[in-house]
Short mmCIF file of C-alpha atoms and ligand atoms in Angstrom, two decimals:
data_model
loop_
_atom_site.label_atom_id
_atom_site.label_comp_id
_atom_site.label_asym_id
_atom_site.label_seq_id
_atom_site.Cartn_x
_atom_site.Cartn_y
_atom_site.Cartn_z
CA UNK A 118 0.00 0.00 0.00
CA UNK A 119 2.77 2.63 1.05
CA UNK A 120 4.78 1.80 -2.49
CA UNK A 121 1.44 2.34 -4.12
CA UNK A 122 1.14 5.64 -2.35
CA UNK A 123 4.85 6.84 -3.28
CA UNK A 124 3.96 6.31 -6.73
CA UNK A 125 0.93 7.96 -6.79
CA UNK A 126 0.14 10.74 -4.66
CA UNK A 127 1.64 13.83 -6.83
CA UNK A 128 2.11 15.98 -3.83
CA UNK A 129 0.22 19.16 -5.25
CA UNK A 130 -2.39 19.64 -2.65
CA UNK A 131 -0.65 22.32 -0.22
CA UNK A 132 -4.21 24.09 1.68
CA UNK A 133 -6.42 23.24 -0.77
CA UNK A 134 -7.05 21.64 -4.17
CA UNK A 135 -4.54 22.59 -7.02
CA UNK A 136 -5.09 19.49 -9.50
CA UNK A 137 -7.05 19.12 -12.89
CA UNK A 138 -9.82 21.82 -13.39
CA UNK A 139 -13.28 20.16 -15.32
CA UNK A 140 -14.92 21.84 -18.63
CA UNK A 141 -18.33 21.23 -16.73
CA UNK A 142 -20.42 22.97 -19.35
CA UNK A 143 -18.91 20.33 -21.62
CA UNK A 144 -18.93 17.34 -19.64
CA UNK A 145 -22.54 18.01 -18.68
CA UNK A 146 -22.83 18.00 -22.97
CA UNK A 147 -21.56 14.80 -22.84
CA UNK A 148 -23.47 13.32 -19.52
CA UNK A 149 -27.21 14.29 -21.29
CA UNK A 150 -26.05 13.47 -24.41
CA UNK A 151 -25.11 9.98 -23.29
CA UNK A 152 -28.22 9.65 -20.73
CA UNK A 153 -30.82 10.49 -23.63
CA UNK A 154 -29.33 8.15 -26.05
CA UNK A 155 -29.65 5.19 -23.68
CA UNK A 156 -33.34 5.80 -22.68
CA UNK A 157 -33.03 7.53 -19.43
CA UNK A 158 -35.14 10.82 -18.55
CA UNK A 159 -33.45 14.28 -18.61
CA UNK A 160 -35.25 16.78 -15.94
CA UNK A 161 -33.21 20.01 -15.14
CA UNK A 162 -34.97 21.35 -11.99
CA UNK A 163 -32.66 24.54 -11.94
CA UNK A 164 -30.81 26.62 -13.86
CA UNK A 165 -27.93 28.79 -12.81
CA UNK A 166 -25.81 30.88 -14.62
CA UNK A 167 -27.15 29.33 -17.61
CA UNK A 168 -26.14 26.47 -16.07
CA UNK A 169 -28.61 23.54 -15.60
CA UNK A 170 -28.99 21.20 -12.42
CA UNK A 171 -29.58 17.68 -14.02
CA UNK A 172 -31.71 14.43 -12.74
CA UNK A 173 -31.49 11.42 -14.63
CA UNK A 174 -33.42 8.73 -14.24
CA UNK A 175 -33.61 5.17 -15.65
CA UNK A 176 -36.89 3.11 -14.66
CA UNK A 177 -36.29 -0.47 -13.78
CA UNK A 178 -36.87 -3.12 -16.15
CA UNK A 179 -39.92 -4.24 -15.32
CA UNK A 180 -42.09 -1.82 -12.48
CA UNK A 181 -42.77 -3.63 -9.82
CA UNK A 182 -44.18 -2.13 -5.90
CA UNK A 183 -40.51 -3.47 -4.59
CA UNK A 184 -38.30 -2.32 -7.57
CA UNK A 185 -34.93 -1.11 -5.47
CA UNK A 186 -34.36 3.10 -6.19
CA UNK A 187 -30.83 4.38 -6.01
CA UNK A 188 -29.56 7.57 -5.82
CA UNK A 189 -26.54 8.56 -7.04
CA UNK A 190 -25.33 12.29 -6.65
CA UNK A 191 -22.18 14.21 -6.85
CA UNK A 192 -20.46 17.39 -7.76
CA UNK A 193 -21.39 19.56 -5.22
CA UNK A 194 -18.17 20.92 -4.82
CA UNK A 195 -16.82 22.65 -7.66
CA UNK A 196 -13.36 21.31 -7.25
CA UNK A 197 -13.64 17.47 -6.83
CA UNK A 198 -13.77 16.62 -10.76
CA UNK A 199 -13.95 12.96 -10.38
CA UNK A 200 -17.41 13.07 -9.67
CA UNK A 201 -18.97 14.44 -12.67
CA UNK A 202 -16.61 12.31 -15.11
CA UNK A 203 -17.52 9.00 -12.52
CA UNK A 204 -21.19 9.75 -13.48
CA UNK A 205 -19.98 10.08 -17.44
CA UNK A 206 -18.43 6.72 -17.23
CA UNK A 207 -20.61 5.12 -15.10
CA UNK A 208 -23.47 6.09 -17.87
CA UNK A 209 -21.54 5.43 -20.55
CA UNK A 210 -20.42 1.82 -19.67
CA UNK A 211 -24.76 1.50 -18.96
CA UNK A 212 -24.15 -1.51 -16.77
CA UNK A 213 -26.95 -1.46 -13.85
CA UNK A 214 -29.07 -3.81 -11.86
CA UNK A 215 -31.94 -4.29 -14.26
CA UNK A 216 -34.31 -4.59 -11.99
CA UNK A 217 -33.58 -1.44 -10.03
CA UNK A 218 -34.29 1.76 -10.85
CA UNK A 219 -31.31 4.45 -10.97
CA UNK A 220 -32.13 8.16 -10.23
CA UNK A 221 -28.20 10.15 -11.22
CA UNK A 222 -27.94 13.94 -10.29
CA UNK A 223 -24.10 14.12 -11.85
CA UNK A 224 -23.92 18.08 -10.91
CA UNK A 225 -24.88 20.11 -7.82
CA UNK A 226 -22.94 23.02 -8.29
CA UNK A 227 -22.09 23.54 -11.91
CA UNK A 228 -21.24 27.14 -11.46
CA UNK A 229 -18.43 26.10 -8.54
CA UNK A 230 -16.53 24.05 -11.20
CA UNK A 231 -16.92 27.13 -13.95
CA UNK A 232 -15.44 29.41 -11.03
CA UNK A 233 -12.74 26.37 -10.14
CA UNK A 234 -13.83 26.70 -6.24
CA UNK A 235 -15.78 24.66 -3.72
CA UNK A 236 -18.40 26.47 -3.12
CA UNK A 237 -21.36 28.46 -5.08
CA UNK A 238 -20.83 32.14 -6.77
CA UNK A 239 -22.38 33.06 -3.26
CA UNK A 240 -19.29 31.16 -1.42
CA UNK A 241 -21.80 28.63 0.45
CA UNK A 242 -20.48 25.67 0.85
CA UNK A 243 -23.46 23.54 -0.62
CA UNK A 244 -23.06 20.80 1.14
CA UNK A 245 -23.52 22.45 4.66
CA UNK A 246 -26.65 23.93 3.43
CA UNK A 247 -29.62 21.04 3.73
CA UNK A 248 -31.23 21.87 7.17
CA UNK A 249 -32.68 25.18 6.16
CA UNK A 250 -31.41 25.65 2.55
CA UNK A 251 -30.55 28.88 2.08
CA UNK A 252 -28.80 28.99 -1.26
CA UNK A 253 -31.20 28.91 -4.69
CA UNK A 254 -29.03 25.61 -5.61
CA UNK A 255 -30.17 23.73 -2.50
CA UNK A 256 -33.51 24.98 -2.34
CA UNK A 257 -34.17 23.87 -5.99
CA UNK A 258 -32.28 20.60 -5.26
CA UNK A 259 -34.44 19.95 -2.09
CA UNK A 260 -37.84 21.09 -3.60
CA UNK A 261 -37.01 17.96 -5.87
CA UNK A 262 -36.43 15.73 -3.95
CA UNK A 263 -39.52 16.41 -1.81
CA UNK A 264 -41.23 14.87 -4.81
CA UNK A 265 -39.05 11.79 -4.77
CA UNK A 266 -40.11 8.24 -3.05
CA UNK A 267 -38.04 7.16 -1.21
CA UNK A 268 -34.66 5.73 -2.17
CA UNK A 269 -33.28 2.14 -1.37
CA UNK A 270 -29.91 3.37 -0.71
CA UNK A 271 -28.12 6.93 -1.70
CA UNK A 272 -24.50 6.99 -2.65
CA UNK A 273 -22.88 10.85 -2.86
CA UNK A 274 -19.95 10.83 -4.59
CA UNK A 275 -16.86 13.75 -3.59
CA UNK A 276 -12.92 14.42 -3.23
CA UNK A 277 -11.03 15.32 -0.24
CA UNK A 278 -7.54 16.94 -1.48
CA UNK A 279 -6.34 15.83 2.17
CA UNK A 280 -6.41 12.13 2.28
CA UNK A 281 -4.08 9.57 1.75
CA UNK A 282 -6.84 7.33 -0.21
CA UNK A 283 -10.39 6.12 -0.46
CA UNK A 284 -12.87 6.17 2.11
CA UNK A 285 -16.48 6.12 2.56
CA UNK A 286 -19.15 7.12 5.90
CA UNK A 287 -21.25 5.16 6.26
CA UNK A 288 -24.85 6.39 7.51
CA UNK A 289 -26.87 3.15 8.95
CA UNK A 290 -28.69 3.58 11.58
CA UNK A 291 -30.68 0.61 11.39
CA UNK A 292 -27.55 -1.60 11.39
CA UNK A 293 -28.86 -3.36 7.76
CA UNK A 294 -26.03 -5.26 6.16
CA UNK A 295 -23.43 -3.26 5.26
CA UNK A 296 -22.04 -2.26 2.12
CA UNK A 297 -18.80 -0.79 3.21
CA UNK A 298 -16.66 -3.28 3.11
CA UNK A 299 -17.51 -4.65 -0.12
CA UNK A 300 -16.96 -1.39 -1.57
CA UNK A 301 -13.64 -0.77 -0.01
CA UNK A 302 -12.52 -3.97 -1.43
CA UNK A 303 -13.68 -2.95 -4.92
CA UNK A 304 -12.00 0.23 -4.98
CA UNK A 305 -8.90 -1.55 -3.56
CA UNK A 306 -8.39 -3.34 -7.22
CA UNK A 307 -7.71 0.17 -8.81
CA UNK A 308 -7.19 3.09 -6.08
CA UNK A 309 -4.98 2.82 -2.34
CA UNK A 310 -7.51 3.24 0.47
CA UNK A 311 -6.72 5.89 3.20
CA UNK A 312 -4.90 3.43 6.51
CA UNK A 313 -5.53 6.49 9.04
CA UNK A 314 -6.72 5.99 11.82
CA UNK A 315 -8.47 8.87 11.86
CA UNK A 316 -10.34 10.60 9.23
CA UNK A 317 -11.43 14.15 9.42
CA UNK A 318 -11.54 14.27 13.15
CA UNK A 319 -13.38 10.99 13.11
CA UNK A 320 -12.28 7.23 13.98
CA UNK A 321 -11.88 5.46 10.92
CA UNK A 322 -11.09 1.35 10.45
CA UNK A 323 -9.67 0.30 6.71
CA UNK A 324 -11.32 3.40 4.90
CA UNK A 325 -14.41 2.82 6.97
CA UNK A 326 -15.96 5.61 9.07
CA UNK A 327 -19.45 4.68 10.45
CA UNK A 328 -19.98 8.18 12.64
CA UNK A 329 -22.13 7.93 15.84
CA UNK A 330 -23.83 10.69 15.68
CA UNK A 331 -27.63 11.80 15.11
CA UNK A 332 -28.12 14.50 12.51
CA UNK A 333 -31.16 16.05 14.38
CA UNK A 334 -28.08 17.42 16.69
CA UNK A 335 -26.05 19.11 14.36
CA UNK A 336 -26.37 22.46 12.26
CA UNK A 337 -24.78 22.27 9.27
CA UNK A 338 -26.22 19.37 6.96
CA UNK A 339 -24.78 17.74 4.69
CA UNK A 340 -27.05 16.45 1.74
CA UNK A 341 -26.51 13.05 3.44
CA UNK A 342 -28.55 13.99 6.29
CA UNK A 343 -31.10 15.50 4.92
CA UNK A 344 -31.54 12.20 3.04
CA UNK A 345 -31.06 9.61 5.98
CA UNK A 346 -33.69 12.13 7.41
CA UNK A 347 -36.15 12.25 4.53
CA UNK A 348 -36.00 9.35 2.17
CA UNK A 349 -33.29 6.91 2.94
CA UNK A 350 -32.11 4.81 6.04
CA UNK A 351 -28.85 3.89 3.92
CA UNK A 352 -26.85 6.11 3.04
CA UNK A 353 -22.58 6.42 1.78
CA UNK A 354 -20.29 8.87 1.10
CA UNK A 355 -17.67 8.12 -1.13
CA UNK A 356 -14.27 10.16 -0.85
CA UNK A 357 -11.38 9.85 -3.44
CA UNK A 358 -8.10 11.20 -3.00
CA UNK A 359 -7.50 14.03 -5.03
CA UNK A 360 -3.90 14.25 -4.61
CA UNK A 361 -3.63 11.49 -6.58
CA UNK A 362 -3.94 11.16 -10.86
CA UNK A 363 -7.73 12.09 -11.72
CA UNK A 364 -8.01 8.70 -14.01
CA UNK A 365 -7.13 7.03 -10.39
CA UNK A 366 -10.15 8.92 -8.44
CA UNK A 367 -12.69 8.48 -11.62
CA UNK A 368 -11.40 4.81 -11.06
CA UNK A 369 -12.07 4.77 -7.77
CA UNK A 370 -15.67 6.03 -7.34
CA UNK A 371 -16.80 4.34 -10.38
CA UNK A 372 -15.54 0.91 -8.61
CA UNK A 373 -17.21 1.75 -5.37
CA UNK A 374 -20.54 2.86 -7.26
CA UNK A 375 -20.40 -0.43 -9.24
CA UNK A 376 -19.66 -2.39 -5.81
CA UNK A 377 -22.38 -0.74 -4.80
CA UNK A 378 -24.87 -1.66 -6.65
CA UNK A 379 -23.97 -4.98 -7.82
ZN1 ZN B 265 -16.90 17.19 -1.42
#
């Protein structure tokens, strides 16, 4: 693991991120282009800056009352790249559980990756902002959901320029069978996962971090609580390293999506 990390990690990250920006106006091109070719449904339930806030959605095979619904979101933060281009590929290669069907939001903050920042043109952080949205992004992104049943399991997909490798929280609070470990083993096969012991303040075992903690205590929400609140009791969020080569992050959330889900 600590050769893999020598050869990898480029060292670039000093206080922030400072590695490959994203053409998001032409990656989101590609991601509707691809999504309506293959049969899926192309909503945009916001537009800002001329730039529009996409759900896809493919329907199961077959509609059944106990069809599973997953959620996939990412690119919330307009300067973790692999999340956008995981969605791409992940559409692209159009391999999902038939019988499930697949709702894919591939960009929250559009306008954060045209500025090359994290947050909004407002500086919000968007992913602080779910308990009482205050930003137009959020507020459109929640109204949507509101219509949404509820989801089987939701998988949000970021970067952290900080770690060392992969990792992924966990949010279970039932205690159903986890999913963790089989997609830290997936994402082994192409990407190091983070051996800290701690994780952004927080106790973490192989890349695992399953925080005890209940959201209803806590001010600043990320869109993972407001789901786990509203229309999920399973919930993961994925974190690639984004000091490391942005084919090896793409890698890496596309393998934990796919682990995911299979
Ligand atoms: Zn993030």
């Amino acid at each position: 693991m600590l050769e893999i990390h020598r050869v990898l990690k480029l060292g670039k990250n000093h206080g922030g991120y400072h590695g490959e920006r994203l053409d998001i106006r032409a990656v989101l091109a590609q991601v509707e282009a691809a999504a309506v070719e293959l049969g899926w449904r192309s909503e945009a339930f916001h537009s800002e800056e001329s730039h529009e806030l996409l759900a896809l959605t493919r329907p199961a095979a077959r509609i059944t009352e106990h069809a599973p619904r997953f959620y996939i979101s990412t690119g919330i933060h307009g300067d973790e790249p692999a999340g956008p281009l995981a969605a791409l590929r992940l559409l692209r290669e159009n391999h999902w559980p038939e019988q499930a069907e697949i709702v894919l939001l591939p960009c929250l903050n559009p306008v954060g990756f045209a500025h090359n920042r994290r947050e909004n043109s407002q500086g919000m952080d968007l992913n602080r902002d779910f308990l009482q949205p205050q930003s137009p992004e959020i507020k459109a992104h929640v109204a949507w959901l509101e219509k949404q049943a509820a989801f089987t399991l939701c998988l949000c997909l970021h970067e952290d320029w900080e770690s060392h490798g992969f990792y992924v929280y966990e949010l279970n609070p039932d205690g159903r069978p986890s999913l963790a470990e089989t997609m830290v083993a997936g994402v082994a096969k192409v990407c190091p996962i983070d051996p800290s012991a701690v994780i952004e303040g927080r106790e973490a075992v192989g890349g695992i971090i399953r925080p005890q903690l209940d959201p209803r205590t806590r001010p600043l929400w990320p869109e993972s609580f407001w789901l786990l609140q509203h229309k999920t009791r399973l919930s993961y969020t994925l974190e690639a390293p984004s000091d490391f080569p942005l084919q090896v992050r793409v890698n890496a959330l596309v393998a934990g999506v796919k682990s995911a889900l299979a």
